PDB file of C-alpha atoms in Angstrom:
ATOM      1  CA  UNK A  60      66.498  16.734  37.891  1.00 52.00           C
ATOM      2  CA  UNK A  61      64.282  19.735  36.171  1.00 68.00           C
ATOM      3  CA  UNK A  62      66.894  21.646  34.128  1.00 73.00           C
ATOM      4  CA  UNK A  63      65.265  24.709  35.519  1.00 79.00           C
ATOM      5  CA  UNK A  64      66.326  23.746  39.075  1.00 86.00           C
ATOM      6  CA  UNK A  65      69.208  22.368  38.720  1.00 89.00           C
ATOM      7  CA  UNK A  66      71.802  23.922  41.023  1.00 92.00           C
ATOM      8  CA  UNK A  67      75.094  25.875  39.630  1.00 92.00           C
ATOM      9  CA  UNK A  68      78.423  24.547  39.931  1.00 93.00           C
ATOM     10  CA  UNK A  69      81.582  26.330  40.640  1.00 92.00           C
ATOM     11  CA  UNK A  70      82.593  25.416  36.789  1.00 93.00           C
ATOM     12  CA  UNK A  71      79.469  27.320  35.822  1.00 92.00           C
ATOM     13  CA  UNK A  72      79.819  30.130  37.785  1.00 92.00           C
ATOM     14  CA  UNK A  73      83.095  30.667  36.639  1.00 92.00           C
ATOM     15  CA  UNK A  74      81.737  30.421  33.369  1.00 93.00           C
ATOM     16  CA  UNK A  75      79.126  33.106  33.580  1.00 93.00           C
ATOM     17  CA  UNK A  76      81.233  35.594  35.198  1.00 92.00           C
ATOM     18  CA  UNK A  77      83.977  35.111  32.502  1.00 91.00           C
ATOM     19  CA  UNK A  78      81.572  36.201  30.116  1.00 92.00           C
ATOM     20  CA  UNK A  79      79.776  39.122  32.227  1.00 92.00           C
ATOM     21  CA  UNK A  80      83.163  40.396  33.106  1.00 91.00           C
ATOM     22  CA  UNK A  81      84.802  40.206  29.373  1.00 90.00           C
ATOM     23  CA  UNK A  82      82.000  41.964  28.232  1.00 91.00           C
ATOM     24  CA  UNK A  83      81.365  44.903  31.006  1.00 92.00           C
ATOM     25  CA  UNK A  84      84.101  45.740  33.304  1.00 91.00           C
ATOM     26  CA  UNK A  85      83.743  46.269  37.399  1.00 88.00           C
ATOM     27  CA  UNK A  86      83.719  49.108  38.841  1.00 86.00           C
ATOM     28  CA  UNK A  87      86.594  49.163  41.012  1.00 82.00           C
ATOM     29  CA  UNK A  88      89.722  47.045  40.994  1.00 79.00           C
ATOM     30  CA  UNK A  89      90.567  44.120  38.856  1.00 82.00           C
ATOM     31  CA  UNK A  90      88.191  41.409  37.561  1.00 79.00           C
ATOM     32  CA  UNK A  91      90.230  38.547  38.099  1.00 81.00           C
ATOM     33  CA  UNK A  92      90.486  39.506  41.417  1.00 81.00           C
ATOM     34  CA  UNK A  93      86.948  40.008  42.443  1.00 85.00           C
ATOM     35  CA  UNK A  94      85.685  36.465  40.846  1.00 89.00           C
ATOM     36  CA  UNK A  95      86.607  34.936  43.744  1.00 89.00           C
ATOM     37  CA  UNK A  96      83.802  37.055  45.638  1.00 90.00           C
ATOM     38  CA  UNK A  97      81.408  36.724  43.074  1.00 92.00           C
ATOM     39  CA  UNK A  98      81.548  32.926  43.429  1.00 92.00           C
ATOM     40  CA  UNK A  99      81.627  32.950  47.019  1.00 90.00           C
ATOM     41  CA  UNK A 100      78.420  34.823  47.239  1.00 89.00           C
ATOM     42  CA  UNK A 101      76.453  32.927  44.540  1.00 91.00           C
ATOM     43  CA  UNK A 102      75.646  30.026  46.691  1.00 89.00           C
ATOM     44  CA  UNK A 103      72.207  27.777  45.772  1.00 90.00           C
ATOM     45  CA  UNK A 104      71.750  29.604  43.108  1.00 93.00           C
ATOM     46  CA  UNK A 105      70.631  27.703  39.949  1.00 93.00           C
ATOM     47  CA  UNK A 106      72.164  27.152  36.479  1.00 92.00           C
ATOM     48  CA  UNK A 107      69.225  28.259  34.701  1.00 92.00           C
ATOM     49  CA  UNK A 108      68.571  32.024  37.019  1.00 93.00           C
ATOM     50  CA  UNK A 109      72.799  32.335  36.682  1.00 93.00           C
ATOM     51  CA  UNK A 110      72.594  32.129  32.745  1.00 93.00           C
ATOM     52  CA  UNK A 111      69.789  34.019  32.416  1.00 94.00           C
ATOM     53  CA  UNK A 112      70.351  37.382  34.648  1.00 94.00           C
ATOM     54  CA  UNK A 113      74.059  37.715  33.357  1.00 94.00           C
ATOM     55  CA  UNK A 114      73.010  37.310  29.181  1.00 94.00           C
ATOM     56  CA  UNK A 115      70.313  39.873  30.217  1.00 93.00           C
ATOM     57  CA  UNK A 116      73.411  41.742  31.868  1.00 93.00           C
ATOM     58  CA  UNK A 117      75.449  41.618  28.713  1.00 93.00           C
ATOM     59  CA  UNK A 118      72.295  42.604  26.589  1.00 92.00           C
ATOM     60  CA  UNK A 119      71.645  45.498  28.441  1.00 92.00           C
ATOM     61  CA  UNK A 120      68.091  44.248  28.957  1.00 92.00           C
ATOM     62  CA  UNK A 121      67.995  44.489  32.621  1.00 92.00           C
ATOM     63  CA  UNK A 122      66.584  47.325  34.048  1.00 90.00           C
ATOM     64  CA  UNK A 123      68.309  47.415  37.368  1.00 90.00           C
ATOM     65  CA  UNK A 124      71.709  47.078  36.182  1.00 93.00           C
ATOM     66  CA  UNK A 125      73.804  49.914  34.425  1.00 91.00           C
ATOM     67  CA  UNK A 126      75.223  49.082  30.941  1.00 90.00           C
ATOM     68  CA  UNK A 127      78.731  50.688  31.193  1.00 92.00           C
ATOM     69  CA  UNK A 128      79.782  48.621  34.130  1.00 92.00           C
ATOM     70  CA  UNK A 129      79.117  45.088  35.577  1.00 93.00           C
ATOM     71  CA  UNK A 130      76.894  44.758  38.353  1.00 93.00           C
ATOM     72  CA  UNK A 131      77.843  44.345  41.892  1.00 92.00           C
ATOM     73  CA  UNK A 132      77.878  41.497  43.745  1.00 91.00           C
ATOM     74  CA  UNK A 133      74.980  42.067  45.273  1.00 92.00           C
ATOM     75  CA  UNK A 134      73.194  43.451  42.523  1.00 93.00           C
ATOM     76  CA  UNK A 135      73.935  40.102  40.861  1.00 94.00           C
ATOM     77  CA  UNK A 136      72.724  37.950  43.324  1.00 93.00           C
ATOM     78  CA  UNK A 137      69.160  39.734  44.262  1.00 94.00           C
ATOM     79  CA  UNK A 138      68.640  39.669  40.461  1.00 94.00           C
ATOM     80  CA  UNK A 139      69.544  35.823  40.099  1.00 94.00           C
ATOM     81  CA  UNK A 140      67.005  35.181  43.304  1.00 94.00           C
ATOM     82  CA  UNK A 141      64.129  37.293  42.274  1.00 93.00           C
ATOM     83  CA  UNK A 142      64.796  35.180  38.542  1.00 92.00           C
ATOM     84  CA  UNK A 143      64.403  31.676  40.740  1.00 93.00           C
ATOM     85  CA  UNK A 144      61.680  33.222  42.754  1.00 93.00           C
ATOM     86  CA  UNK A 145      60.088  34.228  39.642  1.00 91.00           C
ATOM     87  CA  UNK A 146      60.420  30.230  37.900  1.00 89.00           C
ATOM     88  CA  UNK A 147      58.966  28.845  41.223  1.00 89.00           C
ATOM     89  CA  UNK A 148      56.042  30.898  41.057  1.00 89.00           C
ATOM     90  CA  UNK A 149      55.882  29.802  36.582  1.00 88.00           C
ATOM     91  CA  UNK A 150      56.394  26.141  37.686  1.00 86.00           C
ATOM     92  CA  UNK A 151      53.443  26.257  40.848  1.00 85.00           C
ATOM     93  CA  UNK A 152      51.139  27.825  38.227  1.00 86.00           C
ATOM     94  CA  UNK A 153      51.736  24.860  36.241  1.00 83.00           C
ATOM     95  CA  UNK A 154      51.068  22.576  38.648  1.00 80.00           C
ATOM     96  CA  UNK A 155      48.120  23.940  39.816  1.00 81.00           C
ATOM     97  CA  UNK A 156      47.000  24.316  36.062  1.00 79.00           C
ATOM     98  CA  UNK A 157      47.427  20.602  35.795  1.00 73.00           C
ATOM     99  CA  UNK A 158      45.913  19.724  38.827  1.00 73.00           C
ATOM    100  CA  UNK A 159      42.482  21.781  37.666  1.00 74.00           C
ATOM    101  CA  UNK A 160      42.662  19.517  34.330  1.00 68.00           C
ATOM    102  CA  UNK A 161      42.876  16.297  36.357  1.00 65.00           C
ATOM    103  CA  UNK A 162      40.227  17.140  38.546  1.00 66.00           C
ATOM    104  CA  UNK A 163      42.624  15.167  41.146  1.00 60.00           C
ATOM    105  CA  UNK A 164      44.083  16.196  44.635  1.00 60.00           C
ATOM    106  CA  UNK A 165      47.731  15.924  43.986  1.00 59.00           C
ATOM    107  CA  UNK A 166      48.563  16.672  39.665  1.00 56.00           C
ATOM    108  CA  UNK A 167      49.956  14.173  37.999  1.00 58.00           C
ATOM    109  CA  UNK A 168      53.259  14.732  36.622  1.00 60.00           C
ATOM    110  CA  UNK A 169      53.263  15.556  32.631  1.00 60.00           C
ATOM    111  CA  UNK A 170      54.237  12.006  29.995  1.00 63.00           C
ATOM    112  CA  UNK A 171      55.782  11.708  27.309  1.00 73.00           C
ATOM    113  CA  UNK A 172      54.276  11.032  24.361  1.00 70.00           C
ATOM    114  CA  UNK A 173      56.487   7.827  23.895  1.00 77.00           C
ATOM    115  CA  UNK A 174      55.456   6.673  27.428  1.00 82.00           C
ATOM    116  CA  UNK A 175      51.700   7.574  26.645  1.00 84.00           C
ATOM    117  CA  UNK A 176      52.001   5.133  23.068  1.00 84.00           C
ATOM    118  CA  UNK A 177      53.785   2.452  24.526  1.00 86.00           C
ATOM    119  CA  UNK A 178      51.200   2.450  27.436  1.00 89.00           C
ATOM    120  CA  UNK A 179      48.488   2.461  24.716  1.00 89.00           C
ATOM    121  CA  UNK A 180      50.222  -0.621  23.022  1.00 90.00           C
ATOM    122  CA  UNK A 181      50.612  -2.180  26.540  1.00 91.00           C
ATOM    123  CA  UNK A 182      46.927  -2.124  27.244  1.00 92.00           C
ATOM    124  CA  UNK A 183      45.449  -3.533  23.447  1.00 91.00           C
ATOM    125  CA  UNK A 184      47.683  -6.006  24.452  1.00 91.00           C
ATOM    126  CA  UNK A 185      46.707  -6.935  27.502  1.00 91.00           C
ATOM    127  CA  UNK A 186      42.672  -7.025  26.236  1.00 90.00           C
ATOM    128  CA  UNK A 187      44.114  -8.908  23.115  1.00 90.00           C
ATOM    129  CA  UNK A 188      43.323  -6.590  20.699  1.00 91.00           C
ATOM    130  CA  UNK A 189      44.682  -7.545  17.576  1.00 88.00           C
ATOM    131  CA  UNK A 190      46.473  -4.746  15.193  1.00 88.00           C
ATOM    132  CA  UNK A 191      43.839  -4.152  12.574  1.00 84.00           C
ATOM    133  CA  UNK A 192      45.996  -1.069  10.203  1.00 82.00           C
ATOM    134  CA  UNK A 193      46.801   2.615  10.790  1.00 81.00           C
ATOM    135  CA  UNK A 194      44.458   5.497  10.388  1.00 73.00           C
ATOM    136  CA  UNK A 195      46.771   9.165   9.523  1.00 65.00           C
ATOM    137  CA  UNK A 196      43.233  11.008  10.778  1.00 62.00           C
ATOM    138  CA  UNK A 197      39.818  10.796  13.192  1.00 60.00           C
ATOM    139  CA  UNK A 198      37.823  11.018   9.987  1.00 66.00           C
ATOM    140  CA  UNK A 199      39.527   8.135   8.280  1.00 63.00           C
ATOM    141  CA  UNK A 200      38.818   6.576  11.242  1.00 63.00           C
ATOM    142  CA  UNK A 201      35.236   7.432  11.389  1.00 69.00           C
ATOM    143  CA  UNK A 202      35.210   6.371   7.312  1.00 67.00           C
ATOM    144  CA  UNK A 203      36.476   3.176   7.971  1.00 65.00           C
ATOM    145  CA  UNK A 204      34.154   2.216  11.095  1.00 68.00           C
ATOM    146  CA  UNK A 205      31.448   0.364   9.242  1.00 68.00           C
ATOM    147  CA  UNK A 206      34.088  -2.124   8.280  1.00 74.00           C
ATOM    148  CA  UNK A 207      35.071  -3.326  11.326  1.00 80.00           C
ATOM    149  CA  UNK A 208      33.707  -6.432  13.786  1.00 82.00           C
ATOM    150  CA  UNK A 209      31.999  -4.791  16.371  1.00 87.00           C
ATOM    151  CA  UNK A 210      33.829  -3.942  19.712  1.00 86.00           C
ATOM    152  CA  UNK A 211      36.636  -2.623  17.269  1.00 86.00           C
ATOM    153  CA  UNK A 212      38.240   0.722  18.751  1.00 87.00           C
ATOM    154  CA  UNK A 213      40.518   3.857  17.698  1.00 86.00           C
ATOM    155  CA  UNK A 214      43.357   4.493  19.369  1.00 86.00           C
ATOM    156  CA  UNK A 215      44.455   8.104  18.954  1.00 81.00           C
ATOM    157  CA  UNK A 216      47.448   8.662  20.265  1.00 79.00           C
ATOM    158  CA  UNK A 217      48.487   5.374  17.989  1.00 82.00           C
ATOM    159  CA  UNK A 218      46.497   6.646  14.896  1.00 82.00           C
ATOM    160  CA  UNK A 219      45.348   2.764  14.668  1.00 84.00           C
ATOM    161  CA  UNK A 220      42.526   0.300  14.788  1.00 85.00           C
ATOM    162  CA  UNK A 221      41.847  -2.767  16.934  1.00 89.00           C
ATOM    163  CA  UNK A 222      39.702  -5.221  17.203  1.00 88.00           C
ATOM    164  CA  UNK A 223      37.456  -6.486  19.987  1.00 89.00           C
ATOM    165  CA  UNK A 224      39.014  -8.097  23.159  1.00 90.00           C
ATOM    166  CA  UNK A 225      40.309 -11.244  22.259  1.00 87.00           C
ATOM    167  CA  UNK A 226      41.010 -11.011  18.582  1.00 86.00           C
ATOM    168  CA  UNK A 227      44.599 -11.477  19.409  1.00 84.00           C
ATOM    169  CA  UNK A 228      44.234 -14.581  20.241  1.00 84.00           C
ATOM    170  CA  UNK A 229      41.880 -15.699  17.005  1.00 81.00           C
ATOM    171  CA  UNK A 230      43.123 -17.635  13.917  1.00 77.00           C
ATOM    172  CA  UNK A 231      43.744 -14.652  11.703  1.00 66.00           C
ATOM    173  CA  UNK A 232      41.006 -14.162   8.907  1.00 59.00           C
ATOM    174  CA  UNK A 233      42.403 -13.728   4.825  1.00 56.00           C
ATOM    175  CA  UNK A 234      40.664 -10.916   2.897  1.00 54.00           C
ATOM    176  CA  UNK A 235      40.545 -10.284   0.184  1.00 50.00           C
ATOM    177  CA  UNK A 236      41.042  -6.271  -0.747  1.00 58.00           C
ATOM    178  CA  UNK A 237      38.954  -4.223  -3.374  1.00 61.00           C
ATOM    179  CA  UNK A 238      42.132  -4.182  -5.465  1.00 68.00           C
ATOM    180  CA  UNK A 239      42.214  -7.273  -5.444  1.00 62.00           C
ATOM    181  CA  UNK A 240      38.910  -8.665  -6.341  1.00 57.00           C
ATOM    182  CA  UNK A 241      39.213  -6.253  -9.219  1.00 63.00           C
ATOM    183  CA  UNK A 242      42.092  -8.194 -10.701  1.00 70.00           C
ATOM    184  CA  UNK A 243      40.346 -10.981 -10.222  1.00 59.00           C
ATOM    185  CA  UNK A 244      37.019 -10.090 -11.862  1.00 58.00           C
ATOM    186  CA  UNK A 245      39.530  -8.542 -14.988  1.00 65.00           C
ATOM    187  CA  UNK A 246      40.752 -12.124 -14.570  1.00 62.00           C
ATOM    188  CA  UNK A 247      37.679 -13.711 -15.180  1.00 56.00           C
ATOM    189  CA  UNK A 248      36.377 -11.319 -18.030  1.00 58.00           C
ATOM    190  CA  UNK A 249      39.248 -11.846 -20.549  1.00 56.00           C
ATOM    191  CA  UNK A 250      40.077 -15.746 -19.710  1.00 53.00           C
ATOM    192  CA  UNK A 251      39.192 -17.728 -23.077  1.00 56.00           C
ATOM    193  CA  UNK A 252      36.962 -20.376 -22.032  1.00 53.00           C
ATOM    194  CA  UNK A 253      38.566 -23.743 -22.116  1.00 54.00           C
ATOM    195  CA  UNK A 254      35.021 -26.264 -22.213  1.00 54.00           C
ATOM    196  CA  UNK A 255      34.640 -28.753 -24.622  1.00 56.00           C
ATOM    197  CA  UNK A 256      34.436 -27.623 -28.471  1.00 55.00           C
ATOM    198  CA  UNK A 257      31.340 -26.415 -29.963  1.00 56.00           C
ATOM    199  CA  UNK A 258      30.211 -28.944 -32.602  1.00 58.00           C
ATOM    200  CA  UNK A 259      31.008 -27.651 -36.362  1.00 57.00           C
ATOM    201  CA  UNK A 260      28.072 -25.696 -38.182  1.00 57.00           C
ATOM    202  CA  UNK A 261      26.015 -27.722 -40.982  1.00 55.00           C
ATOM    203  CA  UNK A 262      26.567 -26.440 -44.216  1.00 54.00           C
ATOM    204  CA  UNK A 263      23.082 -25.147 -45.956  1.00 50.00           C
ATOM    205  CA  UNK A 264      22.466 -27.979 -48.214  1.00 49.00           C
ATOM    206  CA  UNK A 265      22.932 -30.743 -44.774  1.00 49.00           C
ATOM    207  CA  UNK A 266      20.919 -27.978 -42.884  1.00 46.00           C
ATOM    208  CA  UNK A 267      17.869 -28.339 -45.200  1.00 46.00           C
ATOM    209  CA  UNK A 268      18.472 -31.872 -45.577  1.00 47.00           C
ATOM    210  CA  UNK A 269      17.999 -32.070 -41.457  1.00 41.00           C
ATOM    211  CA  UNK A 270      15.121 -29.292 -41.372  1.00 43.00           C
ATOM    212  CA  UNK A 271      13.366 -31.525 -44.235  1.00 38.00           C
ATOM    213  CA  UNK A 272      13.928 -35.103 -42.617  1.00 41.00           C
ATOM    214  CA  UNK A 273      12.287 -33.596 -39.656  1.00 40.00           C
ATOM    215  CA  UNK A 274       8.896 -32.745 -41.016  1.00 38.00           C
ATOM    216  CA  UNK A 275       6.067 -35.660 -41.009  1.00 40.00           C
ATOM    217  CA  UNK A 276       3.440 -36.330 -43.359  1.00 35.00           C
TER     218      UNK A 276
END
């Protein structure tokens, strides 16, 4: 039930008036005597109109009530229903606001946004999207599109990537990350080469020894 509909109870009725009438007194006789009234005569009103009209009573805010003494009975109860009369009219306007959105006859009634995400997982699910990784913006998301398989999509509401339809169900592909092919090229550069020795260098004399074998007459 909307909070802002909910009816009053006879606990919180009693409740409001304790406070209206500890803080302003009535008029004429006693207090405790006249709650009785008070909570006969507030019937269907709601929590929310009850709370509001008597703190505005208390404040002084209201500008049909006097500040030295409580108001009336009746004074109490035509404010509380022009206050309900007033959140109808707050809570139609919404309605009709959301209505104009949907473009649709009858407005559909506001989600949450845990209802919205989980209905966003639901459906990459059902198309067998697979998880892909989390993007925090739209332009990360943009950044990161020429990266992906085509058919890929951004979910917003998830801040994530998916792949195509079907990718779910596909035998999951290693990659290898920038990070890591850097290590591995740093790998590479300083590794001492393990191939078979180099063969020792002549000494001068065997080198012109060689270099004068070698010539023909």
């Amino acid at each position: 039930m909307n909070a802002m509909t909910r009816k009053a109870t006879e606990l919180d009725k009693r409740m409001a008036l304790g406070r209206l009438f500890s803080a302003l007194p009535v008029r004429q006789g006693d207090a405790a005597d006249q709650i009785e009234v008070y909570v006969f005569a507030l019937d269907e009103v709601t929590h929310h109109a009850l709370d509001t009209v008597v703190a505005q009573a208390i404040r002084g805010s209201h500008p049909k009530f006097s500040r030295k003494f409580a108001p009336t009975c009746a004074e109490l109860g035509e404010a509380i229903i022009d206050e309900m009369e007033r959140v109808k009219r707050q809570m139609e306007l919404a309605q009709e606001k959301l209505r104009i959105e949907d473009n649709r006859p009858v407005a559909a009634a506001p989600r949450l946004f845990e209802q919205r995400a989980a209905d966003a997982r639901a459906k990459m699910e059902a198309e067998g999207r697979r998880f892909l990784f989390e993007a925090d913006s739209f332009s990360a998301a943009a950044s990161s599109r020429r990266n992906l398989r085509p058919g890929s999509t951004y979910v917003g509401i998830l801040g994530a990537w998916y792949g195509p339809e079907g990718s779910l169900h596909e035998p999951e592909v290693q990659t290898v990350t920038e990070d890591e092919m850097q290590e591995m090229l740093r790998a590479d550069m300083f590794e001492p080469e393990t191939g078979p020795p180099a063969d020792p260098e002549p000494d001068a004399a065997t080198a012109s020894e060689s270099q004068f074998e070698e010539v023909e007459f």
